[in-house]
Amino acid sequence: MTKHARLSALVAAAIAGVFAFWGGWARRWMSDDGLIVLRTVRNLLAGNGPVFNAGERVEANTSTLWQYLITAFGWLTGARLEDVAMWLALIFTVAAAAVATYATGRFWGKVGPVIPLGIVIYLALPPARDFATSGLEWGLSLLWIAVWWAALVAWASPLRRRAPQAGYFLAFWCGLSWLVRPELALYGGVTGILLLAYSPRKAAGILAAALPVPAAYQLFRMGYYGLLTPHTAVAKSASDSEWVRGFEYFWDFVGYYWLWLPVMAAAALVGWMLRGTGGRRLAIVLVVAGCSLVHVLYVLRVGGDFMHGRMWLLPLFALLLPAMAVPYTRIGAAIATAVVVWACVTVVRAHPIDWEAYQTGEKELGIVDEREFWTLAVGRELTDPPRYAEDFLGSKLMQNWQEAVSDGAEADAAQLNLAYVSADPEIYRWFYRDREERETDLSDLPMTAYLINLGMTSMNAPLSVRVLDTVGLATPIAARMPRDPDGRVGHDKQLDPAWQAADTDTYLDGLPQFISTLRAKQARAALRSPEISELLATSREPMSWDRFWANVRYSLTDGRTLQLSPDPGVYIDAETRRAIRRGEDPGLEGPRIAWPVEAGSGK
């Protein structure tokens, strides 16, 4: 790499970093899903373990490393967790943009000076700037991809310029992929095969660098949580196919921005520049392109997401890696100029959302601009999005939340419930339900609240309050329910209110009329059935060596396949059904499904 080429790569990387910081800072915010991550962090800092609710071992976050990084920096700095998450995400995004651009400049070093291209395409997209913060792991994921690319470039360098340990570092980095986001294991796994194919004699060293960290955590996950994957994969049924929705999600992103134009231009330029190239240099470009396209197929298959553009950001960033910076030629300069024009139009044009249609009920929520959705949902101006947990108290669903939590705690209530009070003006109110008079193991369950929006409730409640969602991110029972084929992607499971009440110490004979007491008692009895009681034991029974190894076995059997029926009647026998019809509550007895909970308070 010549001196001029190295200097141009550094300049391109600096430009990429500056624009990544400017774009992310200008659009900084906190999402409800980001608050979900912070609830686990609060429990970690309070000594309750990597759980969403104290006493229930549920891995409610997709990225393992992200929650532990926030925990570490939160502990070191003592800063507000929202600020820690925002700064880490932004710094990682900036670093990813700079590292990826410089690595591509190094890749083209023999050709001559380089100019930014692919990074301009990426940063012009509104979702790319929105998810530079948000509290989610997108910045960390981008940084993993950027360093992966830089390590590939170093590994593909001529032998005289290649660091002796380049392959081992690349193997170690690939091993971390699964802990950043599960789908990044595709990139890490294919790269591992590439390393073994080129250096079969170093197989032992490559495997020793790649496997110990992810293997150790995988064993921990299986024994602690009773699952092979994060719980989010179970809740979202990530193994199912939703191709039609996936293509709708694809066109919602690619079609509006005319994204195919700059991407195809960049791909054509890279293809032309690679003519005559072979060996490792061509191999790493093929690996990057192949992994990115398979990642695209995966997102199409699972039906995409409900957040506009979010799931396309990682495969797009990866696909653009060889074009992040391109050699300065007449053709390259012409394409770069056209891309800059496209980028300016895209930034100004943004993404149109007909919010009035959503607010009036004329249109159901589907794929939305998540940042603007939450900004309007909590009653703020579009220029002032939510950034802290208390900002979400402006939501119509949170109007008396803090008061209800306080009153419920004072009354030692079993459950908090949300009620629709008025249509004009639209008013929702939280109220509490009393506990059963008879003391059972269910008496050990803390006061419980259910809401689909898990982040804003959990981060505005003490850790002693058990906060669950109706779609299964933190609720094993809901996660095992069948998907609603007409439901919103990512929110297409719904735990019936009868099941919700059953899995608490709520006095079932005092339920409101819209909840069937008969069905709730059937559900409570169903919780004691062998299938469901063992499911609950994997997360609730106090940890021991016996429980750990039982969970490992469960993760390989029912943990992979168990799906529940929404009808609790299928889990109980005729005698139990007759007892319920007589007004009894047989679900108060049977195999233990709840244990005492001691929750550290933390912040």
mmCIF file of N, CA, C and O in Angstrom, residues 443-481:
data_model
loop_
_atom_site.group_PDB
_atom_site.id
_atom_site.type_symbol
_atom_site.label_atom_id
_atom_site.label_comp_id
_atom_site.label_asym_id
_atom_site.label_seq_id
_atom_site.Cartn_x
_atom_site.Cartn_y
_atom_site.Cartn_z
ATOM 1 N N SER A 443 -48.129 -17.979 45.966
ATOM 2 C CA SER A 443 -47.950 -16.804 46.823
ATOM 3 C C SER A 443 -46.530 -16.266 46.725
ATOM 4 O O SER A 443 -46.273 -15.099 47.062
ATOM 5 N N ASP A 444 -45.587 -17.105 46.263
ATOM 6 C CA ASP A 444 -44.202 -16.674 46.115
ATOM 7 C C ASP A 444 -43.992 -15.791 44.888
ATOM 8 O O ASP A 444 -42.933 -15.162 44.750
ATOM 9 N N LEU A 445 -44.967 -15.774 43.965
ATOM 10 C CA LEU A 445 -44.816 -14.952 42.760
ATOM 11 C C LEU A 445 -45.014 -13.481 43.111
ATOM 12 O O LEU A 445 -46.006 -13.120 43.751
ATOM 13 N N PRO A 446 -44.091 -12.610 42.704
ATOM 14 C CA PRO A 446 -44.239 -11.183 42.991
ATOM 15 C C PRO A 446 -45.431 -10.590 42.233
ATOM 16 O O PRO A 446 -46.009 -11.219 41.345
ATOM 17 N N MET A 447 -45.790 -9.374 42.603
ATOM 18 C CA MET A 447 -46.821 -8.657 41.851
ATOM 19 C C MET A 447 -46.407 -8.603 40.382
ATOM 20 O O MET A 447 -45.274 -8.261 40.058
ATOM 21 N N THR A 448 -47.348 -8.944 39.508
ATOM 22 C CA THR A 448 -47.050 -9.151 38.094
ATOM 23 C C THR A 448 -47.857 -8.203 37.223
ATOM 24 O O THR A 448 -49.057 -8.008 37.452
ATOM 25 N N ALA A 449 -47.199 -7.629 36.221
ATOM 26 C CA ALA A 449 -47.878 -6.779 35.241
ATOM 27 C C ALA A 449 -47.591 -7.309 33.842
ATOM 28 O O ALA A 449 -46.464 -7.705 33.537
ATOM 29 N N TYR A 450 -48.609 -7.307 32.984
ATOM 30 C CA TYR A 450 -48.462 -7.744 31.593
ATOM 31 C C TYR A 450 -48.722 -6.561 30.660
ATOM 32 O O TYR A 450 -49.701 -5.824 30.824
ATOM 33 N N LEU A 451 -47.851 -6.391 29.683
ATOM 34 C CA LEU A 451 -48.085 -5.438 28.597
ATOM 35 C C LEU A 451 -47.178 -5.813 27.442
ATOM 36 O O LEU A 451 -46.031 -6.232 27.653
ATOM 37 N N ILE A 452 -47.671 -5.656 26.227
ATOM 38 C CA ILE A 452 -46.861 -5.997 25.054
ATOM 39 C C ILE A 452 -45.596 -5.151 24.995
ATOM 40 O O ILE A 452 -44.542 -5.612 24.567
ATOM 41 N N ASN A 453 -45.682 -3.888 25.440
ATOM 42 C CA ASN A 453 -44.530 -2.978 25.437
ATOM 43 C C ASN A 453 -43.747 -3.188 26.727
ATOM 44 O O ASN A 453 -43.957 -2.522 27.736
ATOM 45 N N LEU A 454 -42.807 -4.095 26.656
ATOM 46 C CA LEU A 454 -42.122 -4.601 27.840
ATOM 47 C C LEU A 454 -41.101 -3.623 28.410
ATOM 48 O O LEU A 454 -40.829 -3.634 29.610
ATOM 49 N N GLY A 455 -40.518 -2.778 27.551
ATOM 50 C CA GLY A 455 -39.439 -1.919 28.015
ATOM 51 C C GLY A 455 -39.895 -0.792 28.913
ATOM 52 O O GLY A 455 -39.354 -0.570 29.998
ATOM 53 N N MET A 456 -40.911 -0.055 28.475
ATOM 54 C CA MET A 456 -41.307 1.142 29.230
ATOM 55 C C MET A 456 -41.934 0.784 30.571
ATOM 56 O O MET A 456 -41.819 1.546 31.530
ATOM 57 N N THR A 457 -42.588 -0.371 30.664
ATOM 58 C CA THR A 457 -43.145 -0.791 31.949
ATOM 59 C C THR A 457 -42.025 -1.243 32.886
ATOM 60 O O THR A 457 -41.958 -0.823 34.046
ATOM 61 N N SER A 458 -41.137 -2.089 32.386
ATOM 62 C CA SER A 458 -40.118 -2.691 33.260
ATOM 63 C C SER A 458 -39.098 -1.679 33.756
ATOM 64 O O SER A 458 -38.609 -1.791 34.884
ATOM 65 N N MET A 459 -38.756 -0.686 32.932
ATOM 66 C CA MET A 459 -37.755 0.290 33.352
ATOM 67 C C MET A 459 -38.353 1.410 34.189
ATOM 68 O O MET A 459 -37.629 2.246 34.718
ATOM 69 N N ASN A 460 -39.663 1.444 34.316
ATOM 70 C CA ASN A 460 -40.319 2.404 35.208
ATOM 71 C C ASN A 460 -40.958 1.674 36.387
ATOM 72 O O ASN A 460 -41.973 2.107 36.924
ATOM 73 N N ALA A 461 -40.356 0.541 36.767
ATOM 74 C CA ALA A 461 -40.853 -0.250 37.886
ATOM 75 C C ALA A 461 -39.672 -0.771 38.686
ATOM 76 O O ALA A 461 -38.579 -0.991 38.144
ATOM 77 N N PRO A 462 -39.842 -0.981 39.980
ATOM 78 C CA PRO A 462 -38.781 -1.602 40.782
ATOM 79 C C PRO A 462 -38.505 -3.027 40.306
ATOM 80 O O PRO A 462 -39.359 -3.668 39.690
ATOM 81 N N LEU A 463 -37.316 -3.524 40.618
ATOM 82 C CA LEU A 463 -36.973 -4.884 40.225
ATOM 83 C C LEU A 463 -37.782 -5.921 40.992
ATOM 84 O O LEU A 463 -37.799 -7.105 40.620
ATOM 85 N N SER A 464 -38.450 -5.508 42.053
ATOM 86 C CA SER A 464 -39.297 -6.422 42.811
ATOM 87 C C SER A 464 -40.625 -6.686 42.121
ATOM 88 O O SER A 464 -41.361 -7.601 42.497
ATOM 89 N N VAL A 465 -40.949 -5.895 41.092
ATOM 90 C CA VAL A 465 -42.176 -6.098 40.325
ATOM 91 C C VAL A 465 -41.864 -7.013 39.141
ATOM 92 O O VAL A 465 -40.906 -6.781 38.409
ATOM 93 N N ARG A 466 -42.671 -8.024 38.962
ATOM 94 C CA ARG A 466 -42.502 -8.978 37.856
ATOM 95 C C ARG A 466 -43.230 -8.418 36.638
ATOM 96 O O ARG A 466 -44.444 -8.288 36.623
ATOM 97 N N VAL A 467 -42.476 -8.084 35.606
ATOM 98 C CA VAL A 467 -43.040 -7.468 34.408
ATOM 99 C C VAL A 467 -42.923 -8.456 33.252
ATOM 100 O O VAL A 467 -41.829 -8.911 32.915
ATOM 101 N N LEU A 468 -44.060 -8.784 32.647
ATOM 102 C CA LEU A 468 -44.110 -9.759 31.557
ATOM 103 C C LEU A 468 -44.804 -9.159 30.346
ATOM 104 O O LEU A 468 -45.522 -8.163 30.457
ATOM 105 N N ASP A 469 -44.580 -9.779 29.202
ATOM 106 C CA ASP A 469 -45.226 -9.318 27.970
ATOM 107 C C ASP A 469 -46.167 -10.400 27.470
ATOM 108 O O ASP A 469 -46.084 -11.554 27.873
ATOM 109 N N THR A 470 -47.043 -10.024 26.577
ATOM 110 C CA THR A 470 -48.053 -10.958 26.061
ATOM 111 C C THR A 470 -47.588 -11.698 24.815
ATOM 112 O O THR A 470 -48.303 -12.573 24.328
ATOM 113 N N VAL A 471 -46.392 -11.346 24.269
ATOM 114 C CA VAL A 471 -45.928 -11.997 23.045
ATOM 115 C C VAL A 471 -44.772 -12.958 23.282
ATOM 116 O O VAL A 471 -44.350 -13.649 22.365
ATOM 117 N N GLY A 472 -44.242 -12.999 24.495
ATOM 118 C CA GLY A 472 -43.321 -14.069 24.835
ATOM 119 C C GLY A 472 -41.856 -13.734 24.952
ATOM 120 O O GLY A 472 -41.040 -14.638 25.165
ATOM 121 N N LEU A 473 -41.447 -12.484 24.837
ATOM 122 C CA LEU A 473 -40.027 -12.184 24.979
ATOM 123 C C LEU A 473 -39.514 -12.539 26.368
ATOM 124 O O LEU A 473 -38.389 -13.005 26.526
ATOM 125 N N ALA A 474 -40.326 -12.300 27.379
ATOM 126 C CA ALA A 474 -39.927 -12.599 28.756
ATOM 127 C C ALA A 474 -40.851 -13.617 29.399
ATOM 128 O O ALA A 474 -40.761 -13.843 30.601
ATOM 129 N N THR A 475 -41.710 -14.226 28.619
ATOM 130 C CA THR A 475 -42.748 -15.110 29.159
ATOM 131 C C THR A 475 -42.692 -16.455 28.460
ATOM 132 O O THR A 475 -43.174 -16.603 27.338
ATOM 133 N N PRO A 476 -42.112 -17.500 29.076
ATOM 134 C CA PRO A 476 -42.001 -18.800 28.406
ATOM 135 C C PRO A 476 -43.331 -19.360 27.932
ATOM 136 O O PRO A 476 -43.398 -19.992 26.871
ATOM 137 N N ILE A 477 -44.400 -19.144 28.684
ATOM 138 C CA ILE A 477 -45.695 -19.688 28.270
ATOM 139 C C ILE A 477 -46.159 -19.026 26.978
ATOM 140 O O ILE A 477 -46.568 -19.692 26.023
ATOM 141 N N ALA A 478 -46.095 -17.689 26.915
ATOM 142 C CA ALA A 478 -46.506 -16.987 25.700
ATOM 143 C C ALA A 478 -45.600 -17.335 24.525
ATOM 144 O O ALA A 478 -46.057 -17.447 23.386
ATOM 145 N N ALA A 479 -44.303 -17.508 24.787
ATOM 146 C CA ALA A 479 -43.356 -17.809 23.708
ATOM 147 C C ALA A 479 -43.660 -19.129 23.029
ATOM 148 O O ALA A 479 -43.340 -19.320 21.850
ATOM 149 N N ARG A 480 -44.298 -20.041 23.749
ATOM 150 C CA ARG A 480 -44.583 -21.369 23.195
ATOM 151 C C ARG A 480 -45.963 -21.450 22.555
ATOM 152 O O ARG A 480 -46.351 -22.517 22.076
ATOM 153 N N MET A 481 -46.708 -20.363 22.570
ATOM 154 C CA MET A 481 -48.014 -20.357 21.930
ATOM 155 C C MET A 481 -47.852 -20.310 20.400
ATOM 156 O O MET A 481 -46.843 -19.826 19.887
#
